[in-house]
Amino acid sequence: MNGTHIFIISGPSGAGEDSVIKGLQKKRDFDRVITTTTRAVRPEDQPGRTYYFVSKEEFEQGIKENRFFEYALADRGNYYGGTYSEIERVKKSPLPVLWKIDYQGVLTAKKLLPEAKSIFIFAPPEVLRQRLLKRGESEEMIRKRLEYAKGWYENEGIFDYKVENKEGKLEETIEKVLAIIQKNL
């Protein structure tokens, strides 16, 4: 297969893209592009399933060796990226593929895999702020995340689809995204 069955899910912190992905995975089988990151492992993470975790030095070595299809340095100083080998793996998958990346990654991915469909999950900045507050984020981190979130809104034209994740309407958002995926399979 080529990239026609790859669906990019992207949105700023607090938009609910992880919740949407989890909801989609409950409704049907998907493969997933597993991103490589330098961030710390969280209790809910499953290394090799949610992310591939590497040191900053290993990641930077991968950049030098051109192993990454796309990568970005995110809001907390951690690298995130998709490797060429991971993209080749999912291109062969018989299942539709979900790929969570930030807007910078979408810019790169759409150049190299124009047939992939990109879906922007968004919420108004004040809703993002409230969701980040509920997570227990510090004011400083919320400020940084909202500043970084501007990149999605400034580049929203790169996305094939836009879906607002309204407060209290997660199931509705999941259904809208699933309908987009079904329409494009």
mmCIF file of N, CA and C in Angstrom, residues 61-123:
data_model
loop_
_atom_site.group_PDB
_atom_site.id
_atom_site.type_symbol
_atom_site.label_atom_id
_atom_site.label_comp_id
_atom_site.label_asym_id
_atom_site.label_seq_id
_atom_site.Cartn_x
_atom_site.Cartn_y
_atom_site.Cartn_z
ATOM 1 N N GLN A 61 21.788 11.828 17.012
ATOM 2 C CA GLN A 61 22.566 10.958 16.125
ATOM 3 C C GLN A 61 21.693 10.498 14.955
ATOM 4 N N GLY A 62 20.431 10.167 15.250
ATOM 5 C CA GLY A 62 19.488 9.783 14.202
ATOM 6 C C GLY A 62 19.251 10.902 13.200
ATOM 7 N N ILE A 63 19.224 12.134 13.680
ATOM 8 C CA ILE A 63 19.082 13.292 12.781
ATOM 9 C C ILE A 63 20.291 13.363 11.850
ATOM 10 N N LYS A 64 21.488 13.238 12.430
ATOM 11 C CA LYS A 64 22.721 13.293 11.629
ATOM 12 C C LYS A 64 22.754 12.194 10.575
ATOM 13 N N GLU A 65 22.221 11.026 10.936
ATOM 14 C CA GLU A 65 22.226 9.878 10.019
ATOM 15 C C GLU A 65 21.008 9.864 9.098
ATOM 16 N N ASN A 66 20.196 10.925 9.122
ATOM 17 C CA ASN A 66 19.023 11.058 8.256
ATOM 18 C C ASN A 66 18.020 9.910 8.429
ATOM 19 N N ARG A 67 17.798 9.488 9.664
ATOM 20 C CA ARG A 67 16.843 8.409 9.934
ATOM 21 C C ARG A 67 15.405 8.913 10.063
ATOM 22 N N PHE A 68 15.238 10.238 10.197
ATOM 23 C CA PHE A 68 13.908 10.779 10.457
ATOM 24 C C PHE A 68 13.246 11.350 9.216
ATOM 25 N N PHE A 69 12.016 10.916 8.998
ATOM 26 C CA PHE A 69 11.142 11.410 7.948
ATOM 27 C C PHE A 69 10.739 12.845 8.287
ATOM 28 N N GLU A 70 10.433 13.063 9.561
ATOM 29 C CA GLU A 70 10.107 14.383 10.088
ATOM 30 C C GLU A 70 10.452 14.376 11.562
ATOM 31 N N TYR A 71 10.790 15.551 12.078
ATOM 32 C CA TYR A 71 11.016 15.672 13.517
ATOM 33 C C TYR A 71 10.852 17.125 13.916
ATOM 34 N N ALA A 72 10.614 17.328 15.204
ATOM 35 C CA ALA A 72 10.472 18.687 15.727
ATOM 36 C C ALA A 72 10.951 18.719 17.166
ATOM 37 N N LEU A 73 11.413 19.877 17.556
ATOM 38 C CA LEU A 73 11.749 20.147 18.947
ATOM 39 C C LEU A 73 10.516 20.835 19.520
ATOM 40 N N ALA A 74 9.840 20.173 20.464
ATOM 41 C CA ALA A 74 8.545 20.657 20.946
ATOM 42 C C ALA A 74 8.681 21.607 22.132
ATOM 43 N N ASP A 75 7.530 21.969 22.686
ATOM 44 C CA ASP A 75 7.443 23.032 23.686
ATOM 45 C C ASP A 75 8.190 22.793 24.992
ATOM 46 N N ARG A 76 8.529 21.584 25.323
ATOM 47 C CA ARG A 76 9.265 21.318 26.563
ATOM 48 C C ARG A 76 10.726 20.965 26.301
ATOM 49 N N GLY A 77 11.183 21.206 25.084
ATOM 50 C CA GLY A 77 12.571 20.913 24.756
ATOM 51 C C GLY A 77 12.825 19.458 24.424
ATOM 52 N N ASN A 78 11.750 18.707 24.169
ATOM 53 C CA ASN A 78 11.889 17.303 23.783
ATOM 54 C C ASN A 78 11.725 17.162 22.276
ATOM 55 N N TYR A 79 12.490 16.243 21.715
ATOM 56 C CA TYR A 79 12.344 15.916 20.305
ATOM 57 C C TYR A 79 11.229 14.888 20.131
ATOM 58 N N TYR A 80 10.524 15.009 18.993
ATOM 59 C CA TYR A 80 9.546 14.020 18.554
ATOM 60 C C TYR A 80 9.781 13.831 17.070
ATOM 61 N N GLY A 81 9.731 12.592 16.585
ATOM 62 C CA GLY A 81 9.921 12.396 15.159
ATOM 63 C C GLY A 81 9.487 11.027 14.681
ATOM 64 N N GLY A 82 9.232 10.958 13.383
ATOM 65 C CA GLY A 82 8.891 9.699 12.731
ATOM 66 C C GLY A 82 10.060 9.248 11.881
ATOM 67 N N THR A 83 10.454 8.001 12.052
ATOM 68 C CA THR A 83 11.582 7.482 11.280
ATOM 69 C C THR A 83 11.112 6.946 9.929
ATOM 70 N N TYR A 84 12.032 6.947 8.979
ATOM 71 C CA TYR A 84 11.725 6.362 7.675
ATOM 72 C C TYR A 84 11.327 4.899 7.820
ATOM 73 N N SER A 85 12.003 4.168 8.695
ATOM 74 C CA SER A 85 11.682 2.742 8.854
ATOM 75 C C SER A 85 10.269 2.551 9.403
ATOM 76 N N GLU A 86 9.828 3.438 10.278
ATOM 77 C CA GLU A 86 8.468 3.342 10.813
ATOM 78 C C GLU A 86 7.437 3.647 9.730
ATOM 79 N N ILE A 87 7.708 4.636 8.897
ATOM 80 C CA ILE A 87 6.790 4.955 7.800
ATOM 81 C C ILE A 87 6.706 3.780 6.826
ATOM 82 N N GLU A 88 7.834 3.169 6.508
ATOM 83 C CA GLU A 88 7.822 2.000 5.619
ATOM 84 C C GLU A 88 7.023 0.857 6.236
ATOM 85 N N ARG A 89 7.145 0.666 7.547
ATOM 86 C CA ARG A 89 6.387 -0.390 8.231
ATOM 87 C C ARG A 89 4.884 -0.165 8.061
ATOM 88 N N VAL A 90 4.401 1.053 8.339
ATOM 89 C CA VAL A 90 2.951 1.279 8.290
ATOM 90 C C VAL A 90 2.414 1.352 6.863
ATOM 91 N N LYS A 91 3.251 1.713 5.912
ATOM 92 C CA LYS A 91 2.783 1.727 4.522
ATOM 93 C C LYS A 91 2.377 0.325 4.077
ATOM 94 N N LYS A 92 2.966 -0.692 4.693
ATOM 95 C CA LYS A 92 2.659 -2.088 4.356
ATOM 96 C C LYS A 92 1.491 -2.638 5.162
ATOM 97 N N SER A 93 1.003 -1.882 6.120
ATOM 98 C CA SER A 93 -0.056 -2.366 6.994
ATOM 99 C C SER A 93 -1.370 -2.524 6.230
ATOM 100 N N PRO A 94 -2.108 -3.608 6.500
ATOM 101 C CA PRO A 94 -3.424 -3.769 5.874
ATOM 102 C C PRO A 94 -4.494 -2.899 6.547
ATOM 103 N N LEU A 95 -4.160 -2.312 7.681
ATOM 104 C CA LEU A 95 -5.121 -1.509 8.444
ATOM 105 C C LEU A 95 -4.964 -0.022 8.136
ATOM 106 N N PRO A 96 -6.028 0.764 8.354
ATOM 107 C CA PRO A 96 -5.831 2.208 8.295
ATOM 108 C C PRO A 96 -4.868 2.612 9.411
ATOM 109 N N VAL A 97 -4.099 3.648 9.168
ATOM 110 C CA VAL A 97 -3.027 4.043 10.086
ATOM 111 C C VAL A 97 -3.308 5.430 10.661
ATOM 112 N N LEU A 98 -3.155 5.548 11.982
ATOM 113 C CA LEU A 98 -3.251 6.842 12.658
ATOM 114 C C LEU A 98 -1.846 7.339 12.944
ATOM 115 N N TRP A 99 -1.642 8.629 12.737
ATOM 116 C CA TRP A 99 -0.327 9.219 12.955
ATOM 117 C C TRP A 99 -0.511 10.548 13.661
ATOM 118 N N LYS A 100 -0.072 10.635 14.899
ATOM 119 C CA LYS A 100 -0.180 11.875 15.677
ATOM 120 C C LYS A 100 1.134 12.641 15.562
ATOM 121 N N ILE A 101 1.060 13.826 14.962
ATOM 122 C CA ILE A 101 2.236 14.692 14.860
ATOM 123 C C ILE A 101 1.805 16.148 15.024
ATOM 124 N N ASP A 102 2.775 17.007 15.285
ATOM 125 C CA ASP A 102 2.445 18.424 15.424
ATOM 126 C C ASP A 102 2.373 19.078 14.042
ATOM 127 N N TYR A 103 1.974 20.343 14.022
ATOM 128 C CA TYR A 103 1.766 21.018 12.738
ATOM 129 C C TYR A 103 3.041 21.087 11.900
ATOM 130 N N GLN A 104 4.215 21.185 12.553
ATOM 131 C CA GLN A 104 5.467 21.217 11.794
ATOM 132 C C GLN A 104 5.667 19.886 11.065
ATOM 133 N N GLY A 105 5.337 18.794 11.745
ATOM 134 C CA GLY A 105 5.422 17.475 11.134
ATOM 135 C C GLY A 105 4.450 17.317 9.981
ATOM 136 N N VAL A 106 3.259 17.908 10.121
ATOM 137 C CA VAL A 106 2.262 17.835 9.048
ATOM 138 C C VAL A 106 2.797 18.521 7.791
ATOM 139 N N LEU A 107 3.440 19.665 7.967
ATOM 140 C CA LEU A 107 4.017 20.377 6.812
ATOM 141 C C LEU A 107 4.976 19.474 6.041
ATOM 142 N N THR A 108 5.830 18.766 6.760
ATOM 143 C CA THR A 108 6.794 17.857 6.132
ATOM 144 C C THR A 108 6.095 16.637 5.551
ATOM 145 N N ALA A 109 5.213 16.034 6.336
ATOM 146 C CA ALA A 109 4.537 14.805 5.911
ATOM 147 C C ALA A 109 3.728 15.021 4.639
ATOM 148 N N LYS A 110 3.049 16.154 4.528
ATOM 149 C CA LYS A 110 2.219 16.411 3.348
ATOM 150 C C LYS A 110 3.066 16.600 2.087
ATOM 151 N N LYS A 111 4.303 17.047 2.246
ATOM 152 C CA LYS A 111 5.196 17.171 1.089
ATOM 153 C C LYS A 111 5.652 15.793 0.614
ATOM 154 N N LEU A 112 5.960 14.925 1.564
ATOM 155 C CA LEU A 112 6.515 13.618 1.224
ATOM 156 C C LEU A 112 5.465 12.529 1.048
ATOM 157 N N LEU A 113 4.299 12.695 1.671
ATOM 158 C CA LEU A 113 3.190 11.736 1.553
ATOM 159 C C LEU A 113 1.908 12.518 1.261
ATOM 160 N N PRO A 114 1.799 13.134 0.092
ATOM 161 C CA PRO A 114 0.639 13.994 -0.173
ATOM 162 C C PRO A 114 -0.700 13.262 -0.131
ATOM 163 N N GLU A 115 -0.675 11.945 -0.287
ATOM 164 C CA GLU A 115 -1.926 11.187 -0.274
ATOM 165 C C GLU A 115 -2.460 10.941 1.140
ATOM 166 N N ALA A 116 -1.649 11.166 2.162
ATOM 167 C CA ALA A 116 -2.117 11.031 3.549
ATOM 168 C C ALA A 116 -3.124 12.142 3.832
ATOM 169 N N LYS A 117 -4.133 11.837 4.624
ATOM 170 C CA LYS A 117 -5.148 12.831 4.992
ATOM 171 C C LYS A 117 -4.829 13.385 6.374
ATOM 172 N N SER A 118 -4.896 14.705 6.510
ATOM 173 C CA SER A 118 -4.585 15.342 7.795
ATOM 174 C C SER A 118 -5.849 15.942 8.407
ATOM 175 N N ILE A 119 -5.995 15.706 9.709
ATOM 176 C CA ILE A 119 -7.177 16.160 10.443
ATOM 177 C C ILE A 119 -6.715 17.003 11.628
ATOM 178 N N PHE A 120 -7.137 18.248 11.650
ATOM 179 C CA PHE A 120 -6.797 19.194 12.708
ATOM 180 C C PHE A 120 -7.882 19.119 13.779
ATOM 181 N N ILE A 121 -7.500 18.678 14.981
ATOM 182 C CA ILE A 121 -8.407 18.661 16.126
ATOM 183 C C ILE A 121 -8.141 19.955 16.890
ATOM 184 N N PHE A 122 -9.181 20.756 17.088
ATOM 185 C CA PHE A 122 -8.942 22.044 17.735
ATOM 186 C C PHE A 122 -10.019 22.382 18.754
ATOM 187 N N ALA A 123 -9.677 23.333 19.579
ATOM 188 C CA ALA A 123 -10.604 23.944 20.529
ATOM 189 C C ALA A 123 -10.152 25.391 20.676
#
